[in-house]
Coordinates of C-alpha atoms and ligand atoms in Angstrom, one line a residue:
X16 CA 5.1 -43.9 -46.7
X17 CA 4.4 -47.4 -45.4
X18 CA 3.9 -48.7 -48.9
X19 CA 7.0 -47.1 -50.3
X20 CA 9.0 -48.6 -47.4
X21 CA 7.8 -52.1 -48.4
X22 CA 8.9 -51.4 -51.9
X23 CA 12.4 -50.4 -50.8
X24 CA 15.3 -52.8 -50.4
X25 CA 15.6 -53.7 -46.7
X26 CA 19.1 -52.1 -46.6
X27 CA 17.8 -49.0 -48.2
X28 CA 15.2 -48.8 -45.6
X29 CA 17.8 -48.9 -42.8
X30 CA 19.7 -46.2 -44.7
X31 CA 16.6 -43.9 -45.0
X32 CA 15.8 -44.4 -41.3
X33 CA 19.4 -43.2 -40.4
X34 CA 19.1 -40.3 -42.8
X35 CA 15.8 -39.2 -41.3
X36 CA 17.4 -39.4 -37.9
X37 CA 20.5 -37.4 -38.8
X38 CA 18.5 -34.7 -40.3
X39 CA 16.5 -34.1 -37.2
X40 CA 19.4 -34.7 -34.9
X41 CA 21.4 -32.0 -36.6
X42 CA 20.6 -29.2 -34.1
X43 CA 21.5 -31.5 -31.2
X44 CA 24.9 -32.4 -32.6
X45 CA 26.5 -29.5 -30.6
X46 CA 25.4 -31.3 -27.4
X47 CA 27.5 -34.4 -28.2
X48 CA 31.2 -34.8 -27.6
X49 CA 33.3 -34.6 -24.4
X50 CA 33.7 -30.9 -23.6
X51 CA 30.6 -29.0 -24.7
X52 CA 29.9 -25.4 -23.9
X53 CA 26.2 -24.7 -23.4
X54 CA 26.6 -21.5 -21.5
X55 CA 24.6 -19.6 -24.2
X56 CA 21.5 -21.6 -23.1
X57 CA 19.3 -20.4 -20.3
X58 CA 18.0 -23.1 -17.9
X59 CA 14.6 -22.8 -19.5
X60 CA 15.9 -23.3 -23.0
X61 CA 18.0 -26.3 -21.8
X62 CA 14.9 -27.9 -20.3
X63 CA 13.0 -27.4 -23.6
X64 CA 15.9 -29.0 -25.6
X65 CA 15.9 -31.9 -23.2
X66 CA 12.2 -32.5 -23.8
X67 CA 12.6 -32.2 -27.6
X68 CA 15.5 -34.8 -27.4
X69 CA 13.3 -37.3 -25.6
X70 CA 10.6 -36.9 -28.2
X71 CA 13.1 -37.4 -31.0
X72 CA 14.3 -40.6 -29.4
X73 CA 10.7 -42.0 -29.3
X74 CA 10.2 -41.0 -33.0
X75 CA 13.4 -42.7 -34.2
X76 CA 14.0 -45.6 -31.8
X77 CA 10.5 -46.3 -30.4
X78 CA 8.1 -49.1 -31.2
X79 CA 6.5 -47.3 -34.2
X80 CA 9.8 -46.0 -35.6
X81 CA 11.2 -46.8 -39.1
X82 CA 14.1 -48.6 -37.5
X83 CA 11.6 -50.8 -35.5
X84 CA 10.0 -51.9 -38.7
X85 CA 13.5 -52.7 -40.1
X86 CA 13.9 -55.0 -37.2
X87 CA 10.7 -56.9 -38.1
X88 CA 12.2 -57.4 -41.5
X89 CA 15.2 -59.4 -40.2
X90 CA 13.2 -62.6 -40.0
X91 CA 11.8 -62.1 -43.5
X92 CA 14.8 -61.5 -45.7
X93 CA 16.4 -64.3 -47.6
X94 CA 18.4 -66.5 -45.2
X95 CA 21.8 -65.8 -46.7
X96 CA 21.3 -62.1 -46.2
X97 CA 19.8 -62.4 -42.7
X98 CA 23.1 -62.2 -40.7
X99 CA 24.6 -59.1 -42.5
X100 CA 21.2 -57.4 -42.5
X101 CA 20.7 -58.1 -38.8
X102 CA 24.2 -56.7 -38.1
X103 CA 23.4 -53.5 -40.1
X104 CA 20.2 -52.9 -38.2
X105 CA 21.9 -53.5 -34.8
X106 CA 24.9 -51.3 -35.7
X107 CA 22.6 -48.5 -36.9
X108 CA 20.5 -48.7 -33.7
X109 CA 23.5 -48.6 -31.4
X110 CA 25.0 -45.6 -33.4
X111 CA 21.8 -43.7 -33.0
X112 CA 21.5 -44.6 -29.4
X113 CA 25.0 -43.6 -28.6
X114 CA 24.5 -40.1 -30.2
X115 CA 21.3 -39.6 -28.4
X116 CA 22.8 -40.7 -25.1
X117 CA 25.7 -38.4 -25.4
X118 CA 23.6 -35.3 -26.1
X119 CA 21.2 -36.4 -23.3
X120 CA 24.1 -36.8 -20.7
X121 CA 25.5 -33.4 -21.5
X122 CA 22.2 -31.6 -21.4
X123 CA 21.2 -33.2 -18.1
X124 CA 24.6 -32.3 -16.6
X125 CA 24.2 -28.7 -17.7
X126 CA 20.6 -28.5 -16.4
X127 CA 21.7 -29.9 -13.0
X128 CA 24.6 -27.5 -12.7
X129 CA 22.3 -24.5 -13.6
X130 CA 19.7 -25.6 -11.1
X131 CA 22.0 -25.9 -8.2
X132 CA 23.7 -22.5 -9.1
X133 CA 20.3 -20.9 -8.9
X134 CA 19.5 -22.4 -5.6
X135 CA 22.9 -21.6 -4.0
X136 CA 23.3 -18.4 -2.1
X137 CA 26.3 -16.1 -2.6
X138 CA 27.2 -15.3 1.0
X139 CA 29.7 -12.7 -0.1
X140 CA 27.0 -10.4 -1.7
X141 CA 26.1 -7.3 0.4
X142 CA 22.8 -7.6 2.2
X143 CA 19.7 -5.7 1.2
X144 CA 19.4 -2.6 3.4
X145 CA 16.0 -2.2 5.0
X146 CA 14.3 1.0 3.9
X147 CA 13.6 3.2 6.9
X148 CA 10.1 4.6 7.1
X149 CA 9.2 7.8 8.8
X150 CA 6.1 9.4 10.2
X151 CA 3.3 10.8 8.0
X152 CA 3.3 14.6 7.6
X153 CA 0.0 14.7 9.5
X154 CA 1.4 12.7 12.4
X155 CA 4.5 15.0 12.5
X156 CA 2.2 18.1 12.7
X157 CA 0.0 16.4 15.3
X158 CA 3.0 15.6 17.4
X159 CA 4.1 19.2 17.3
X160 CA 0.7 20.4 18.4
X161 CA 0.6 17.7 21.2
X162 CA 4.0 18.9 22.5
X163 CA 2.9 22.5 22.8
X164 CA -0.3 21.6 24.7
X165 CA 1.5 19.0 26.9
X166 CA 3.9 21.8 27.9
X167 CA 0.8 23.9 28.8
X168 CA -0.4 21.2 31.1
X169 CA -2.9 19.5 28.9
X170 CA -3.6 15.7 28.8
X171 CA -3.9 13.9 25.5
X172 CA -7.2 12.0 25.0
X173 CA -8.1 9.4 22.5
X174 CA -11.7 8.9 21.5
X175 CA -13.7 6.5 19.4
X176 CA -14.3 6.8 15.7
X177 CA -17.8 5.3 15.9
X178 CA -20.1 7.2 18.2
X179 CA -23.6 7.1 19.5
X180 CA -26.0 10.0 18.9
X181 CA -25.5 11.0 22.5
X182 CA -21.8 11.8 22.2
X183 CA -22.0 13.0 18.6
X184 CA -25.0 15.3 19.1
X185 CA -27.2 15.2 22.2
X186 CA -24.6 15.9 24.8
X187 CA -23.1 18.6 22.6
X188 CA -26.4 20.5 22.6
X189 CA -27.0 19.8 18.9
X190 CA -30.8 19.7 18.6
X191 CA -32.5 16.7 16.8
X192 CA -33.4 19.1 13.9
X193 CA -29.8 20.3 13.3
X194 CA -28.7 19.7 9.7
X195 CA -25.5 18.0 10.8
X196 CA -27.6 15.2 12.0
X197 CA -28.9 14.5 8.6
X198 CA -27.7 11.4 6.7
X199 CA -26.5 13.8 4.0
X200 CA -23.7 15.1 6.3
X201 CA -23.0 12.1 8.6
X202 CA -22.1 8.5 7.8
X203 CA -24.5 6.4 9.8
X204 CA -23.6 2.8 10.4
X205 CA -26.3 1.0 12.2
X206 CA -29.2 2.7 13.9
X207 CA -28.1 5.2 16.5
X208 CA -24.4 4.9 15.5
X209 CA -22.4 7.1 13.2
X210 CA -18.8 7.8 12.3
X211 CA -18.0 10.8 14.4
X212 CA -18.2 14.0 12.4
X213 CA -16.1 16.1 14.9
X214 CA -13.7 15.4 17.7
X215 CA -15.9 17.5 20.1
X216 CA -17.3 14.1 21.1
X217 CA -14.1 13.5 23.2
X218 CA -15.0 16.5 25.4
X219 CA -17.9 14.5 26.7
X220 CA -15.9 11.3 27.2
X221 CA -13.1 13.2 29.0
X222 CA -15.4 14.9 31.4
X223 CA -17.3 11.7 32.2
X224 CA -14.1 9.8 32.8
X225 CA -11.9 12.4 34.4
X226 CA -14.5 14.7 36.0
X227 CA -13.6 18.4 36.3
X228 CA -11.4 20.4 36.5
X229 CA -10.0 19.1 33.2
X230 CA -7.5 20.2 30.6
X231 CA -7.2 18.0 27.5
X232 CA -6.7 17.9 23.8
X233 CA -7.9 15.1 21.5
X234 CA -6.4 14.7 18.1
X235 CA -8.2 12.3 15.8
X236 CA -10.0 11.3 12.6
X237 CA -13.4 12.6 11.7
X238 CA -15.8 11.7 8.9
X239 CA -18.2 13.7 6.8
X240 CA -20.1 13.0 3.6
X241 CA -18.2 15.4 1.5
X242 CA -17.3 14.8 -2.1
X243 CA -13.5 14.7 -2.4
X244 CA -12.0 17.8 -4.0
X245 CA -8.7 19.7 -3.6
X246 CA -9.8 21.1 -0.2
X247 CA -12.2 18.3 1.0
X248 CA -11.9 14.7 1.9
X249 CA -14.6 12.6 3.6
X250 CA -12.0 11.7 6.3
X251 CA -9.8 14.3 7.9
X252 CA -8.1 15.1 11.1
X253 CA -9.0 17.5 13.9
X254 CA -7.7 18.5 17.3
X255 CA -10.2 19.3 20.0
X256 CA -9.3 21.2 23.1
X257 CA -11.1 21.6 26.4
X258 CA -10.4 23.4 29.6
X259 CA -13.0 23.4 32.5
X260 CA -12.4 24.8 35.9
X261 CA -13.7 27.3 38.4
X262 CA -13.5 30.9 37.0
X263 CA -12.5 30.1 33.4
X264 CA -13.3 33.1 31.1
X265 CA -13.0 34.0 27.5
X266 CA -9.7 35.7 28.3
X267 CA -8.2 32.2 29.1
X268 CA -9.4 31.0 25.8
X269 CA -7.8 33.9 23.9
X270 CA -4.6 33.6 25.8
X271 CA -4.3 29.9 25.3
X272 CA -5.0 30.0 21.5
X273 CA -2.7 33.0 21.1
X274 CA 0.1 31.2 23.0
X275 CA -0.4 28.0 21.0
X276 CA -0.2 29.8 17.7
X277 CA 2.8 31.9 18.6
X278 CA 4.7 28.7 19.7
X279 CA 3.6 27.0 16.5
X280 CA 4.3 29.8 14.0
X281 CA 6.6 32.2 15.8
X282 CA 6.4 34.8 18.4
X283 CA 5.3 37.6 16.1
X284 CA 2.1 35.6 15.1
X285 CA -1.1 37.6 15.6
X286 CA -4.4 36.0 16.5
X287 CA -7.9 37.3 15.6
X288 CA -11.2 36.2 17.0
X289 CA -14.5 36.6 15.0
X290 CA -18.0 36.1 16.5
X291 CA -19.5 32.9 15.3
X292 CA -22.1 30.2 16.3
X293 CA -21.6 26.6 17.5
X294 CA -24.3 24.7 19.4
X295 CA -21.9 23.6 22.1
X296 CA -20.4 26.9 22.9
X297 CA -21.8 30.3 24.0
X298 CA -20.5 32.7 23.1
X299 CA -18.6 31.3 20.1
X300 CA -15.8 32.6 18.0
X301 CA -13.7 31.5 15.0
X302 CA -10.0 32.3 15.2
X303 CA -7.5 33.2 12.5
X304 CA -3.8 33.8 12.7
X305 CA -1.6 36.2 10.7
X306 CA -0.1 34.4 7.7
X307 CA 3.1 32.6 8.6
X308 CA 4.4 33.2 5.0
X309 CA 3.9 36.9 4.4
X310 CA 3.5 38.0 8.0
X311 CA 0.2 39.6 7.2
X312 CA 1.2 41.5 4.1
X313 CA -0.9 39.2 1.7
X314 CA 0.3 36.3 -0.4
X315 CA -1.1 33.3 -2.3
X316 CA -1.3 31.2 0.9
X317 CA -3.6 33.6 2.8
X318 CA -5.4 34.7 -0.4
X319 CA -4.0 38.2 0.0
X320 CA -6.0 38.7 3.3
X321 CA -3.0 38.4 5.6
X322 CA -5.0 36.0 7.8
X323 CA -5.4 32.2 7.8
X324 CA -8.6 30.8 9.3
X325 CA -7.9 27.9 11.6
X326 CA -10.8 26.8 13.8
X327 CA -13.7 27.3 16.0
X328 CA -13.9 28.0 19.8
X329 CA -16.0 29.4 22.5
X330 CA -17.2 29.1 26.1
X331 CA -18.6 25.6 26.8
X332 CA -22.4 25.8 26.7
X333 CA -24.1 25.2 30.1
X334 CA -26.1 22.4 28.5
X335 CA -22.9 20.5 27.7
X336 CA -21.7 20.8 31.3
X337 CA -25.1 19.6 32.5
X338 CA -25.1 16.6 30.1
X339 CA -22.1 15.2 32.0
X340 CA -23.4 16.2 35.5
X341 CA -21.2 19.3 36.0
X342 CA -22.9 22.3 37.6
X343 CA -22.5 25.3 35.3
X344 CA -23.0 27.7 38.2
X345 CA -19.8 26.3 39.7
X346 CA -17.7 25.5 36.7
X347 CA -17.1 27.2 33.3
X348 CA -14.7 26.3 30.5
X349 CA -13.6 26.9 27.0
X350 CA -13.3 24.6 24.0
X351 CA -11.8 24.9 20.6
X352 CA -11.4 22.7 17.5
X353 CA -9.1 23.0 14.5
X354 CA -8.4 21.0 11.4
X355 CA -4.9 19.5 11.0
X356 CA -5.0 18.5 7.3
X357 CA -5.7 22.0 6.1
X358 CA -3.0 23.4 8.3
X359 CA -0.6 20.7 7.0
X360 CA -1.5 21.5 3.4
X361 CA -0.9 25.3 4.0
X362 CA 2.4 24.7 5.7
X363 CA 3.7 22.5 3.0
X364 CA 2.2 24.5 0.1
X365 CA 0.1 21.5 -1.1
X366 CA -2.5 22.3 -3.8
X367 CA -4.6 19.2 -3.0
X368 CA -5.2 17.8 0.5
X369 CA -6.0 14.4 -1.0
X370 CA -2.3 13.9 -1.6
X371 CA -2.0 13.4 2.1
X372 CA -4.2 10.3 1.9
X373 CA -3.1 8.6 -1.3
X374 CA -0.2 6.9 0.4
X375 CA 2.1 7.4 -2.5
X376 CA 5.6 7.0 -1.0
X377 CA 7.1 9.2 -3.7
X378 CA 5.0 12.0 -2.2
X379 CA 5.3 11.1 1.5
X380 CA 9.1 10.6 1.3
X381 CA 9.5 14.4 1.0
X382 CA 8.5 15.1 4.6
X383 CA 11.1 13.4 6.7
Ligands
DAH418 N1 -16.5 20.8 16.2 C1 -16.4 22.0 15.3 C2 -16.3 21.6 13.9 O1 -16.1 20.4 13.6 C3 -15.1 22.7 15.7 C4 -15.2 23.4 17.0 C5 -15.8 24.6 17.1 C6 -14.9 22.7 18.2 C7 -16.0 25.2 18.3 C8 -15.0 23.3 19.4 C9 -15.5 24.6 19.5 O2 -14.6 22.7 20.6 O3 -15.7 25.1 20.7 O4 -16.4 22.4 13.0

């Protein structure tokens, strides 16, 4: 191209520089003039056009442009042609500059207006309403249970989620060989510590701190090395209950559990105790209540048995009382423990307890 330029007449070269410019400038012509409307451009597009325009200016008016080489020719053309040729080059340069400047001014003005519109705040727009949260279904159920026991004169205790072997096992009369102590069932942290696998640990803390007589319940999280499935989760919630005083008998246990269940599920709720075994109680019993859905006739929830299993209970083992320095000759007590998650799943008809822990608000929003 450099060679063909040299062969051209100087005026033809100016003409070709102008033509090349006009051709490329074509798409920017709409930006020139006095009242231009650029509202179809987004701010991002306008910024891109602005950059393209700057590059176009460098190409056609910069040091390496065709017009710049025309300028160098001014000194070399025959002397009688020098003045008109010089004027032609000058006039072309100012025409191109004027067109570029106009487009540039308009684009810049548009960009500035768009940017300040974006930054400004429309104070007349309505505010964003905060979304109100609500308590988790397990917390709602826990609070109902707490209310019932507080009304029966029980205190609410809060335990620790990481426990020593003493609170988790030894003080609860769980022998060193008991399978629950194995690392297959319990999450051990560092030596001698584990995530508590039951809220029964709080019985020990409560008696140590409050002494006896004592009446307390302890709701809280417990942890077991279970593989998650629709009815198991490695973390779940329990409520522990403990009542120790002079002359406490199994009749008090049955009366308390029956009263709790009838306040929870209605006065016609029946309670059933079945003999069982727990290291920290003797005798021990598991308790069931008549299905709140079918009233004992049999349905899907109670698997047609009419009964729902809820928890374990029994008379506090003398060794447990001794572990906290209470004389079992003088004092006796009962204890019970139940799972809140399973109860929650049954009451709301959930097919999978894991839904309770996935923190999906679309699910949780249904339990206000
Ligand atoms: N700790 C038992 C469990 O996790 C539940 C339990 C049973 C608690 C009997 C008690 C009790 O206080 O007396 O399965």
